Amino acid sequence: MTRKNSRIERRSLPSLTSLVLMTAALIALAYASPLSGASQINASTSVQQAESQGAPSGGPEALHLIVNRSLVVTSPARIMRVSLANPDICDAVVVSPTEILLNGKRPGATSLVIWGQSGQMQTFDVYVDLDVLDLTGDIRNTFPNEPVKVSVSKNIVTLSGHVSSAAVADKILELAQSMVPNKNDVVSLLAVPAPPTGEVLLKVRFAEIDRSAVRQLGVNLMSLPPAKNIGTISTGQFSPPALGQVGSGTGGYTLGSLLNVFIFRPDINLAATIQALQTRNLLQILAEPNVLTESGKEASFLSGGEFPFPMLQSTGAGGGVPAITIQFRQFGIRLNFTPTILPGDEIHLKVEPEVSSLDYSNSLTITGFTVPALAVRRVQSEMELRDGQSFAIAGLMDNRVTKTMQKIPGLGDIPLLGKIFQSESLSKNRTELLVLVTPQIVHPLPPGQVPQGPQFPMKFLPPATSGQGQASGQ
């Protein structure tokens, strides 16, 4: 038994010596190669390979991972202890003696410290970024022709690249803001082409036709002195007759209104005033204002006038008599428009034409002032046209019929004869309005080219010569 054991000990001695030598070699290798080697860190996530960027000499290395994703850090030596500065951003789980699993929780940055078996310490800067893979895919699918780059740092998403127009840049920004927790964390650095510059000449044609027809028919009957029974019969629609005595000794009477037909029978002392009128009115307005402005700037045009409008001023808390001030309101043909030149010689036009006139039929009388109303036809529209194209932005047709009839009850219902005790007023109105708009892109004339002026039918006085000036001075 002793020999056998001796043989066994002699056989195991070389194995023990080999084990000691291998342990020493590993310790020396650990001292010679600490954890800081970039080749010794194998970091990966389930979707995207995390970047391990080398820091300056002696500084911590950077590890990037995505929210709700994992990253595995492998060490060549046994890991003895791990510390995280902010566990709310990322947590670390030791899954084996040489591997650490990092899980991203929310965007931010924190520090990771690892201690090895030999006492060596290595520091890492861990950056947890938002997941923008879905956002990048949606932008590429929705705007395949727009080279947009999406980059993320912590919770800030940055959009960069060149896009075809400002409208596309706004749409991409809206898409990105809808896919992040806070829309204010999206920064747009998208470059758009510079808008075309120039001047726009707007040619507008206002064409309005206003036609009206009025028909009035009515009879007022009167019994005048020296008849025994003096009185009047009227529907009251057209200035009912009013009898006034001229003097006590003359016995004459005056009539307040004779309308347009007056008939008197002295033998029976019977008189009649008849309102029988037909009126036809025609109003035509044709205006062609031309207004020039710069792209993106508002321009206005007014052809008309101003009328006084009384305004009541408040006296405040002190009381007193309120004062009336006069302000002026504009009326006539007005045009407000804002053009914007787009790529491809297209013009985005925001136009607001207006035609207004004084309407005394709806006027208001205040303390002796007659304030007319305004009949306004206004249109607001936006459109996109090419250079030189025309567009009708308003086609208004207004047909109105107003009929007013008054009669004396009972007498006005008698067949045929009842027409004498009836009065009628019929009014018809038809208004047609058309507004045509033609925008044109114009450019200034080169130096030396002056446009030809208007041709005057008569010549002006010739300029005075030096001799004529001296003669006039003498």
Short mmCIF file of C-alpha atoms in Angstrom, two decimals:
data_model
loop_
_atom_site.label_atom_id
_atom_site.label_comp_id
_atom_site.label_asym_id
_atom_site.label_seq_id
_atom_site.Cartn_x
_atom_site.Cartn_y
_atom_site.Cartn_z
CA MET A 1 0.00 0.00 0.00
CA THR A 2 2.88 2.29 0.76
CA ARG A 3 4.49 1.73 -2.58
CA LYS A 4 1.29 2.25 -4.36
CA ASN A 5 0.69 5.48 -2.58
CA SER A 6 4.22 6.59 -3.27
CA ARG A 7 3.72 5.89 -6.92
CA ILE A 8 0.52 7.84 -6.87
CA GLU A 9 2.14 10.80 -5.15
CA ARG A 10 5.02 10.72 -7.60
CA ARG A 11 2.54 10.74 -10.51
CA SER A 12 0.49 13.58 -9.09
CA LEU A 13 3.47 15.79 -8.36
CA PRO A 14 4.04 16.78 -11.96
CA SER A 15 0.32 17.58 -12.28
CA LEU A 16 0.43 19.82 -9.20
CA THR A 17 3.50 21.62 -10.55
CA SER A 18 1.78 22.19 -13.87
CA LEU A 19 -1.27 23.64 -12.14
CA VAL A 20 0.83 26.09 -10.15
CA LEU A 21 2.65 27.22 -13.26
CA MET A 22 -0.61 27.73 -15.19
CA THR A 23 -2.08 29.80 -12.31
CA ALA A 24 0.96 32.04 -12.23
CA ALA A 25 0.78 32.51 -15.98
CA LEU A 26 -2.88 33.55 -15.78
CA ILE A 27 -2.13 36.03 -12.96
CA ALA A 28 0.69 37.54 -15.02
CA LEU A 29 -1.59 37.76 -18.05
CA ALA A 30 -4.25 39.51 -15.96
CA TYR A 31 -1.74 42.14 -14.81
CA ALA A 32 -0.44 42.61 -18.35
CA SER A 33 -3.94 42.84 -19.96
CA PRO A 34 -6.52 44.71 -17.79
CA LEU A 35 -10.18 45.10 -18.59
CA SER A 36 -9.64 48.30 -20.57
CA GLY A 37 -8.85 46.58 -23.87
CA ALA A 38 -11.51 47.30 -26.44
CA SER A 39 -11.01 43.88 -27.98
CA GLN A 40 -12.01 42.26 -24.68
CA ILE A 41 -15.48 43.85 -24.57
CA ASN A 42 -18.10 42.00 -26.58
CA ALA A 43 -21.31 44.07 -26.44
CA SER A 44 -24.47 43.13 -28.32
CA THR A 45 -28.21 43.65 -28.21
CA SER A 46 -31.04 41.56 -29.54
CA VAL A 47 -31.70 44.01 -32.40
CA GLN A 48 -28.69 46.26 -32.97
CA GLN A 49 -24.96 45.83 -32.30
CA ALA A 50 -24.04 48.36 -29.56
CA GLU A 51 -21.06 50.61 -30.24
CA SER A 52 -18.04 50.63 -27.97
CA GLN A 53 -16.16 53.83 -28.72
CA GLY A 54 -12.64 54.28 -27.44
CA ALA A 55 -12.16 57.22 -25.09
CA PRO A 56 -8.99 59.28 -24.69
CA SER A 57 -6.07 57.60 -22.94
CA GLY A 58 -6.90 56.99 -19.30
CA GLY A 59 -10.60 57.91 -19.70
CA PRO A 60 -13.66 55.68 -19.43
CA GLU A 61 -14.98 53.85 -22.45
CA ALA A 62 -18.48 54.47 -23.84
CA LEU A 63 -21.19 51.83 -24.12
CA HIS A 64 -24.43 52.54 -26.01
CA LEU A 65 -27.64 50.60 -25.67
CA ILE A 66 -31.32 51.22 -26.39
CA VAL A 67 -34.25 51.50 -24.03
CA ASN A 68 -35.79 48.09 -23.25
CA ARG A 69 -32.82 46.34 -24.91
CA SER A 70 -29.91 44.36 -23.39
CA LEU A 71 -26.13 44.47 -23.76
CA VAL A 72 -23.65 41.76 -22.69
CA VAL A 73 -20.19 42.80 -21.42
CA THR A 74 -17.58 40.03 -21.29
CA SER A 75 -14.43 40.21 -19.17
CA PRO A 76 -11.35 37.96 -19.56
CA ALA A 77 -10.95 37.83 -15.78
CA ARG A 78 -13.34 36.92 -13.04
CA ILE A 79 -15.63 39.74 -11.95
CA MET A 80 -15.69 40.35 -8.24
CA ARG A 81 -17.89 43.45 -7.87
CA VAL A 82 -20.09 45.76 -10.04
CA SER A 83 -21.41 49.27 -9.31
CA LEU A 84 -23.92 51.46 -11.20
CA ALA A 85 -24.32 55.19 -10.49
CA ASN A 86 -28.03 55.40 -11.43
CA PRO A 87 -29.98 52.12 -11.41
CA ASP A 88 -33.09 53.94 -12.71
CA ILE A 89 -31.42 54.38 -16.11
CA CYS A 90 -29.79 50.97 -16.43
CA ASP A 91 -29.37 47.89 -14.28
CA ALA A 92 -26.52 45.35 -14.32
CA VAL A 93 -26.93 41.61 -13.75
CA VAL A 94 -23.92 39.28 -13.36
CA VAL A 95 -24.91 36.21 -15.37
CA SER A 96 -21.55 34.40 -15.11
CA PRO A 97 -18.16 34.98 -13.45
CA THR A 98 -16.98 36.79 -16.62
CA GLU A 99 -20.22 38.27 -18.08
CA ILE A 100 -22.45 41.19 -17.13
CA LEU A 101 -25.91 41.83 -18.65
CA LEU A 102 -26.93 45.51 -18.95
CA ASN A 103 -30.65 46.34 -19.38
CA GLY A 104 -31.70 49.83 -20.53
CA LYS A 105 -34.65 51.31 -18.62
CA ARG A 106 -35.02 54.94 -19.68
CA PRO A 107 -32.97 57.47 -21.69
CA GLY A 108 -29.99 58.92 -19.89
CA ALA A 109 -26.36 58.35 -18.98
CA THR A 110 -24.74 56.61 -16.01
CA SER A 111 -21.38 55.13 -14.94
CA LEU A 112 -20.48 51.43 -14.66
CA VAL A 113 -17.51 50.30 -12.51
CA ILE A 114 -16.18 46.72 -12.62
CA TRP A 115 -13.62 45.24 -10.20
CA GLY A 116 -11.66 42.15 -11.24
CA GLN A 117 -10.26 39.33 -9.17
CA SER A 118 -6.84 40.91 -9.05
CA GLY A 119 -8.24 44.22 -7.75
CA GLN A 120 -8.10 45.99 -11.11
CA MET A 121 -10.90 48.55 -11.69
CA GLN A 122 -12.40 49.57 -15.04
CA THR A 123 -14.92 52.42 -15.59
CA PHE A 124 -17.46 52.69 -18.43
CA ASP A 125 -19.89 55.48 -19.48
CA VAL A 126 -23.21 53.83 -20.31
CA TYR A 127 -25.56 55.79 -22.59
CA VAL A 128 -29.16 54.62 -22.90
CA ASP A 129 -30.85 56.03 -26.03
CA LEU A 130 -34.37 55.96 -27.40
CA ASP A 131 -35.32 53.30 -29.90
CA VAL A 132 -35.64 55.03 -33.29
CA LEU A 133 -35.68 51.94 -35.49
CA ASP A 134 -39.45 52.13 -36.03
CA LEU A 135 -39.26 55.88 -36.65
CA THR A 136 -36.52 55.45 -39.23
CA GLY A 137 -38.51 52.75 -41.01
CA ASP A 138 -41.69 54.80 -41.06
CA ILE A 139 -39.88 57.82 -42.51
CA ARG A 140 -38.29 55.72 -45.24
CA ASN A 141 -41.61 54.06 -46.12
CA THR A 142 -43.62 57.29 -46.10
CA PHE A 143 -41.03 59.50 -47.80
CA PRO A 144 -38.88 57.12 -49.87
CA ASN A 145 -37.32 59.92 -51.94
CA GLU A 146 -36.25 62.05 -48.98
CA PRO A 147 -32.72 61.31 -47.63
CA VAL A 148 -33.46 61.87 -43.95
CA LYS A 149 -31.04 60.76 -41.22
CA VAL A 150 -32.32 60.03 -37.73
CA SER A 151 -29.85 60.19 -34.86
CA VAL A 152 -30.49 59.89 -31.15
CA SER A 153 -28.61 60.94 -28.03
CA LYS A 154 -30.27 59.92 -24.78
CA ASN A 155 -33.84 61.25 -25.17
CA ILE A 156 -33.09 63.80 -27.94
CA VAL A 157 -33.97 62.76 -31.51
CA THR A 158 -32.33 64.77 -34.28
CA LEU A 159 -33.54 64.87 -37.89
CA SER A 160 -31.05 65.94 -40.52
CA GLY A 161 -30.70 65.90 -44.28
CA HIS A 162 -32.08 67.71 -47.33
CA VAL A 163 -35.77 67.52 -48.23
CA SER A 164 -37.65 68.74 -51.28
CA SER A 165 -39.89 71.35 -49.64
CA ALA A 166 -40.83 72.98 -46.36
CA ALA A 167 -44.17 71.15 -46.36
CA VAL A 168 -42.37 67.77 -46.45
CA ALA A 169 -40.10 68.88 -43.60
CA ASP A 170 -43.14 69.77 -41.50
CA LYS A 171 -44.76 66.39 -42.19
CA ILE A 172 -41.60 64.51 -41.20
CA LEU A 173 -41.35 66.55 -38.01
CA GLU A 174 -44.98 65.78 -37.14
CA LEU A 175 -44.35 62.07 -37.74
CA ALA A 176 -41.31 62.08 -35.45
CA GLN A 177 -43.09 64.01 -32.70
CA SER A 178 -45.93 61.48 -32.71
CA MET A 179 -43.55 58.57 -32.03
CA VAL A 180 -41.59 59.93 -29.05
CA PRO A 181 -42.81 60.39 -25.46
CA ASN A 182 -42.24 64.16 -25.52
CA LYS A 183 -42.60 66.01 -28.82
CA ASN A 184 -40.29 68.75 -27.57
CA ASP A 185 -37.41 66.25 -27.63
CA VAL A 186 -37.38 66.23 -31.45
CA VAL A 187 -34.93 68.63 -33.10
CA SER A 188 -35.30 69.27 -36.82
CA LEU A 189 -32.18 70.22 -38.77
CA LEU A 190 -33.76 69.46 -42.13
CA ALA A 191 -32.57 71.73 -44.91
CA VAL A 192 -35.19 72.93 -47.40
CA PRO A 193 -34.61 74.71 -50.72
CA ALA A 194 -34.64 78.47 -50.60
CA PRO A 195 -38.06 79.81 -51.69
CA PRO A 196 -38.13 81.53 -55.08
CA THR A 197 -38.14 85.31 -54.95
CA GLY A 198 -39.73 87.82 -57.25
CA GLU A 199 -42.69 90.11 -57.70
CA VAL A 200 -46.24 89.09 -58.47
CA LEU A 201 -48.65 91.23 -60.51
CA LEU A 202 -52.27 90.45 -59.73
CA LYS A 203 -54.86 91.37 -62.32
CA VAL A 204 -58.39 91.32 -60.94
CA ARG A 205 -61.60 92.02 -62.83
CA PHE A 206 -64.77 92.88 -60.95
CA ALA A 207 -67.95 92.64 -63.01
CA GLU A 208 -71.26 93.41 -61.30
CA ILE A 209 -74.73 93.93 -62.73
CA ASP A 210 -77.54 95.05 -60.45
CA ARG A 211 -81.03 95.25 -61.91
CA SER A 212 -84.21 96.12 -60.08
CA ALA A 213 -87.86 96.62 -61.08
CA VAL A 214 -90.53 98.18 -58.86
CA ARG A 215 -94.27 98.37 -59.47
CA GLN A 216 -96.66 100.23 -57.19
CA LEU A 217 -100.44 100.59 -57.48
CA GLY A 218 -102.91 102.04 -54.98
CA VAL A 219 -105.86 104.49 -54.65
CA ASN A 220 -106.83 106.92 -51.88
CA LEU A 221 -110.43 108.30 -51.97
CA MET A 222 -111.45 111.61 -50.34
CA SER A 223 -114.63 113.57 -49.89
CA LEU A 224 -113.79 117.28 -49.82
CA PRO A 225 -115.77 120.29 -48.61
CA PRO A 226 -118.40 121.66 -49.15
CA ALA A 227 -119.70 118.07 -49.11
CA LYS A 228 -121.80 117.14 -46.10
CA ASN A 229 -119.61 114.11 -45.27
CA ILE A 230 -115.86 114.81 -45.29
CA GLY A 231 -113.43 111.88 -45.00
CA THR A 232 -110.88 109.65 -46.65
CA ILE A 233 -110.58 105.99 -47.55
CA SER A 234 -107.03 104.62 -47.78
CA THR A 235 -105.06 101.45 -47.16
CA GLY A 236 -102.32 103.58 -45.60
CA GLN A 237 -99.56 102.08 -47.76
CA PHE A 238 -98.84 105.09 -49.99
CA SER A 239 -98.96 108.37 -48.01
CA PRO A 240 -102.57 108.47 -46.83
CA PRO A 241 -104.17 111.87 -47.53
CA ALA A 242 -104.19 114.43 -44.76
CA LEU A 243 -106.66 117.38 -44.95
CA GLY A 244 -105.56 120.71 -43.53
CA GLN A 245 -107.66 123.91 -43.43
CA VAL A 246 -105.97 126.94 -45.03
CA GLY A 247 -107.78 129.65 -43.13
CA SER A 248 -110.94 130.18 -41.15
CA GLY A 249 -112.37 132.68 -43.63
CA THR A 250 -111.37 131.11 -46.95
CA GLY A 251 -112.85 127.66 -46.50
CA GLY A 252 -109.99 126.05 -48.46
CA TYR A 253 -108.16 122.83 -47.61
CA THR A 254 -104.68 121.49 -48.37
CA LEU A 255 -103.66 117.90 -49.12
CA GLY A 256 -100.59 116.40 -47.56
CA SER A 257 -99.60 114.29 -50.60
CA LEU A 258 -101.07 114.00 -54.07
CA LEU A 259 -98.98 110.93 -54.96
CA ASN A 260 -98.45 110.90 -58.73
CA VAL A 261 -102.08 111.03 -60.02
CA PHE A 262 -104.79 113.31 -58.62
CA ILE A 263 -108.43 113.34 -59.82
CA PHE A 264 -111.16 115.68 -58.50
CA ARG A 265 -114.87 115.89 -59.35
CA PRO A 266 -116.19 119.28 -58.10
CA ASP A 267 -119.83 118.43 -58.81
CA ILE A 268 -119.78 115.55 -56.34
CA ASN A 269 -116.85 116.84 -54.23
CA LEU A 270 -114.96 113.54 -54.67
CA ALA A 271 -111.21 113.33 -55.19
CA ALA A 272 -108.76 110.48 -55.63
CA THR A 273 -104.96 110.25 -55.39
CA ILE A 274 -103.45 107.34 -57.28
CA GLN A 275 -100.04 105.77 -56.88
CA ALA A 276 -99.24 104.05 -60.17
CA LEU A 277 -95.52 103.76 -60.79
CA GLN A 278 -93.12 101.43 -62.54
CA THR A 279 -89.42 101.83 -61.87
CA ARG A 280 -86.50 100.04 -63.54
CA ASN A 281 -82.94 100.53 -62.33
CA LEU A 282 -79.70 99.25 -63.82
CA LEU A 283 -76.27 99.42 -62.20
CA GLN A 284 -73.12 98.14 -63.91
CA ILE A 285 -69.70 98.08 -62.30
CA LEU A 286 -66.55 97.02 -64.08
CA ALA A 287 -63.21 97.51 -62.33
CA GLU A 288 -59.83 96.08 -63.29
CA PRO A 289 -57.30 96.88 -60.54
CA ASN A 290 -53.70 95.74 -61.00
CA VAL A 291 -51.61 95.40 -57.85
CA LEU A 292 -47.90 94.54 -57.66
CA THR A 293 -46.21 93.12 -54.56
CA GLU A 294 -43.27 90.98 -53.47
CA SER A 295 -43.62 87.26 -52.86
CA GLY A 296 -44.86 86.64 -49.33
CA LYS A 297 -45.92 90.26 -48.73
CA GLU A 298 -49.52 91.44 -48.42
CA ALA A 299 -50.86 94.12 -50.76
CA SER A 300 -54.18 95.97 -50.79
CA PHE A 301 -56.19 98.13 -53.20
CA LEU A 302 -59.23 100.34 -52.61
CA SER A 303 -61.29 102.25 -55.13
CA GLY A 304 -64.17 104.01 -53.43
CA GLY A 305 -64.49 106.44 -50.57
CA GLU A 306 -65.22 106.95 -46.90
CA PHE A 307 -68.39 108.00 -45.12
CA PRO A 308 -68.72 109.51 -41.62
CA PHE A 309 -69.87 107.16 -38.91
CA PRO A 310 -70.80 108.54 -35.44
CA MET A 311 -69.40 106.70 -32.44
CA LEU A 312 -70.58 107.13 -28.86
CA GLN A 313 -67.69 107.52 -26.42
CA SER A 314 -68.11 106.24 -22.88
CA THR A 315 -67.69 108.71 -20.03
CA GLY A 316 -66.02 106.24 -17.69
CA ALA A 317 -66.69 105.90 -13.98
CA GLY A 318 -66.87 109.67 -13.42
CA GLY A 319 -70.17 110.04 -15.25
CA GLY A 320 -71.03 113.06 -17.33
CA VAL A 321 -72.52 113.61 -20.75
CA PRO A 322 -71.31 111.07 -23.34
CA ALA A 323 -69.58 112.53 -26.36
CA ILE A 324 -70.11 111.58 -29.99
CA THR A 325 -67.07 111.34 -32.23
CA ILE A 326 -66.93 110.80 -35.97
CA GLN A 327 -65.07 107.94 -37.58
CA PHE A 328 -64.82 107.16 -41.26
CA ARG A 329 -65.62 103.79 -42.79
CA GLN A 330 -64.35 102.74 -46.19
CA PHE A 331 -66.52 101.44 -49.00
CA GLY A 332 -66.05 100.65 -52.66
CA ILE A 333 -63.95 98.03 -54.43
CA ARG A 334 -61.28 96.55 -52.18
CA LEU A 335 -58.69 93.88 -52.84
CA ASN A 336 -56.35 92.27 -50.30
CA PHE A 337 -54.05 89.47 -51.40
CA THR A 338 -50.84 87.70 -50.38
CA PRO A 339 -48.94 85.78 -53.10
CA THR A 340 -46.17 83.24 -52.52
CA ILE A 341 -44.02 81.98 -55.38
CA LEU A 342 -43.51 78.21 -55.27
CA PRO A 343 -41.01 76.05 -57.17
CA GLY A 344 -42.01 75.37 -60.76
CA ASP A 345 -43.43 78.88 -61.36
CA GLU A 346 -46.50 78.11 -59.28
CA ILE A 347 -48.13 80.82 -57.17
CA HIS A 348 -49.96 80.21 -53.91
CA LEU A 349 -52.51 82.98 -53.65
CA LYS A 350 -54.55 84.13 -50.68
CA VAL A 351 -57.03 86.67 -51.98
CA GLU A 352 -59.92 88.60 -50.43
CA PRO A 353 -61.89 90.76 -52.90
CA GLU A 354 -64.77 92.92 -51.69
CA VAL A 355 -67.41 95.12 -53.30
CA SER A 356 -69.42 97.38 -50.99
CA SER A 357 -71.86 100.24 -51.56
CA LEU A 358 -73.95 102.56 -49.42
CA ASP A 359 -77.44 101.26 -48.68
CA TYR A 360 -79.78 104.05 -47.60
CA SER A 361 -82.79 101.73 -47.55
CA ASN A 362 -81.45 100.26 -44.31
CA SER A 363 -80.06 103.50 -42.92
CA LEU A 364 -80.32 104.57 -39.29
CA THR A 365 -81.05 108.05 -37.99
CA ILE A 366 -79.45 109.01 -34.67
CA THR A 367 -79.95 112.50 -33.23
CA GLY A 368 -80.37 113.97 -36.67
CA PHE A 369 -77.53 111.97 -38.29
CA THR A 370 -78.47 109.59 -41.09
CA VAL A 371 -76.06 106.66 -41.05
CA PRO A 372 -76.28 104.49 -44.15
CA ALA A 373 -75.80 100.74 -44.10
CA LEU A 374 -73.29 98.90 -46.25
CA ALA A 375 -74.20 96.31 -48.87
CA VAL A 376 -71.12 94.11 -48.96
CA ARG A 377 -70.11 91.27 -51.27
CA ARG A 378 -66.94 89.64 -50.00
CA VAL A 379 -65.01 86.50 -50.94
CA GLN A 380 -62.07 84.82 -49.18
CA SER A 381 -60.19 82.09 -50.99
CA GLU A 382 -56.81 80.36 -51.34
CA MET A 383 -55.57 78.65 -54.47
CA GLU A 384 -52.47 77.61 -56.39
CA LEU A 385 -52.10 78.78 -59.98
CA ARG A 386 -49.39 78.74 -62.57
CA ASP A 387 -47.97 81.92 -64.01
CA GLY A 388 -50.60 83.57 -66.21
CA GLN A 389 -53.52 81.27 -65.37
CA SER A 390 -56.93 82.78 -64.57
CA PHE A 391 -59.46 81.64 -62.05
CA ALA A 392 -63.00 82.74 -61.23
CA ILE A 393 -63.14 82.86 -57.45
CA ALA A 394 -66.67 84.23 -57.11
CA GLY A 395 -69.82 83.78 -59.08
CA LEU A 396 -72.67 85.31 -57.12
CA MET A 397 -76.24 85.50 -58.38
CA ASP A 398 -78.88 86.97 -56.10
CA ASN A 399 -82.57 87.01 -57.11
CA ARG A 400 -85.09 88.61 -54.78
CA VAL A 401 -88.81 89.24 -55.11
CA THR A 402 -90.70 91.31 -52.53
CA LYS A 403 -94.47 91.75 -52.71
CA THR A 404 -96.49 93.82 -50.25
CA MET A 405 -100.28 94.10 -50.41
CA GLN A 406 -102.65 95.99 -48.11
CA LYS A 407 -106.45 96.18 -48.25
CA ILE A 408 -109.43 97.34 -46.31
CA PRO A 409 -111.12 94.34 -44.68
CA GLY A 410 -114.45 93.50 -46.25
CA LEU A 411 -114.34 96.11 -49.00
CA GLY A 412 -111.09 94.74 -50.39
CA ASP A 413 -112.64 91.26 -50.76
CA ILE A 414 -115.45 92.36 -53.10
CA PRO A 415 -114.89 90.92 -56.59
CA LEU A 416 -113.65 93.46 -59.16
CA LEU A 417 -114.78 96.48 -57.15
CA GLY A 418 -112.56 95.42 -54.26
CA LYS A 419 -109.44 96.33 -56.29
CA ILE A 420 -110.17 99.99 -55.49
CA PHE A 421 -109.71 99.25 -51.78
CA GLN A 422 -106.42 97.41 -52.28
CA SER A 423 -102.84 98.63 -52.74
CA GLU A 424 -99.89 96.61 -53.90
CA SER A 425 -96.12 97.04 -54.18
CA LEU A 426 -93.96 94.55 -56.11
CA SER A 427 -90.17 94.74 -56.14
CA LYS A 428 -87.77 92.47 -58.05
CA ASN A 429 -84.00 92.60 -57.77
CA ARG A 430 -81.30 90.61 -59.55
CA THR A 431 -77.59 90.94 -58.81
CA GLU A 432 -74.76 89.19 -60.62
CA LEU A 433 -71.14 89.40 -59.48
CA LEU A 434 -68.08 87.81 -61.07
CA VAL A 435 -64.47 88.12 -59.91
CA LEU A 436 -61.63 86.94 -62.18
CA VAL A 437 -58.07 86.67 -60.89
CA THR A 438 -54.90 86.38 -63.01
CA PRO A 439 -51.50 86.33 -61.23
CA GLN A 440 -48.29 86.89 -63.17
CA ILE A 441 -44.65 86.70 -62.13
CA VAL A 442 -42.87 89.85 -63.28
CA HIS A 443 -39.25 90.91 -63.25
CA PRO A 444 -37.76 94.40 -63.26
CA LEU A 445 -36.68 95.88 -66.57
CA PRO A 446 -32.94 96.07 -67.19
CA PRO A 447 -31.29 99.49 -66.95
CA GLY A 448 -31.95 101.70 -69.93
CA GLN A 449 -35.34 100.21 -70.83
CA VAL A 450 -38.16 102.58 -69.93
CA PRO A 451 -41.77 101.55 -70.67
CA GLN A 452 -43.80 103.77 -72.97
CA GLY A 453 -46.14 106.18 -71.22
CA PRO A 454 -49.82 106.77 -71.98
CA GLN A 455 -50.93 108.63 -75.10
CA PHE A 456 -52.65 111.92 -74.23
CA PRO A 457 -55.33 113.17 -76.67
CA MET A 458 -54.19 116.81 -76.34
CA LYS A 459 -50.73 118.29 -76.07
CA PHE A 460 -49.55 120.13 -72.99
CA LEU A 461 -48.11 123.63 -73.06
CA PRO A 462 -44.54 123.71 -74.35
CA PRO A 463 -41.79 124.46 -71.84
CA ALA A 464 -40.85 128.11 -71.41
CA THR A 465 -37.63 129.27 -73.12
CA SER A 466 -35.09 131.64 -71.58
CA GLY A 467 -36.30 134.56 -73.73
CA GLN A 468 -39.91 133.99 -72.72
CA GLY A 469 -38.86 133.84 -69.10
CA GLN A 470 -37.05 137.20 -69.28
CA ALA A 471 -39.99 138.81 -71.10
CA SER A 472 -42.40 137.59 -68.48
CA GLY A 473 -40.08 138.88 -65.74
CA GLN A 474 -39.94 142.35 -67.33
#
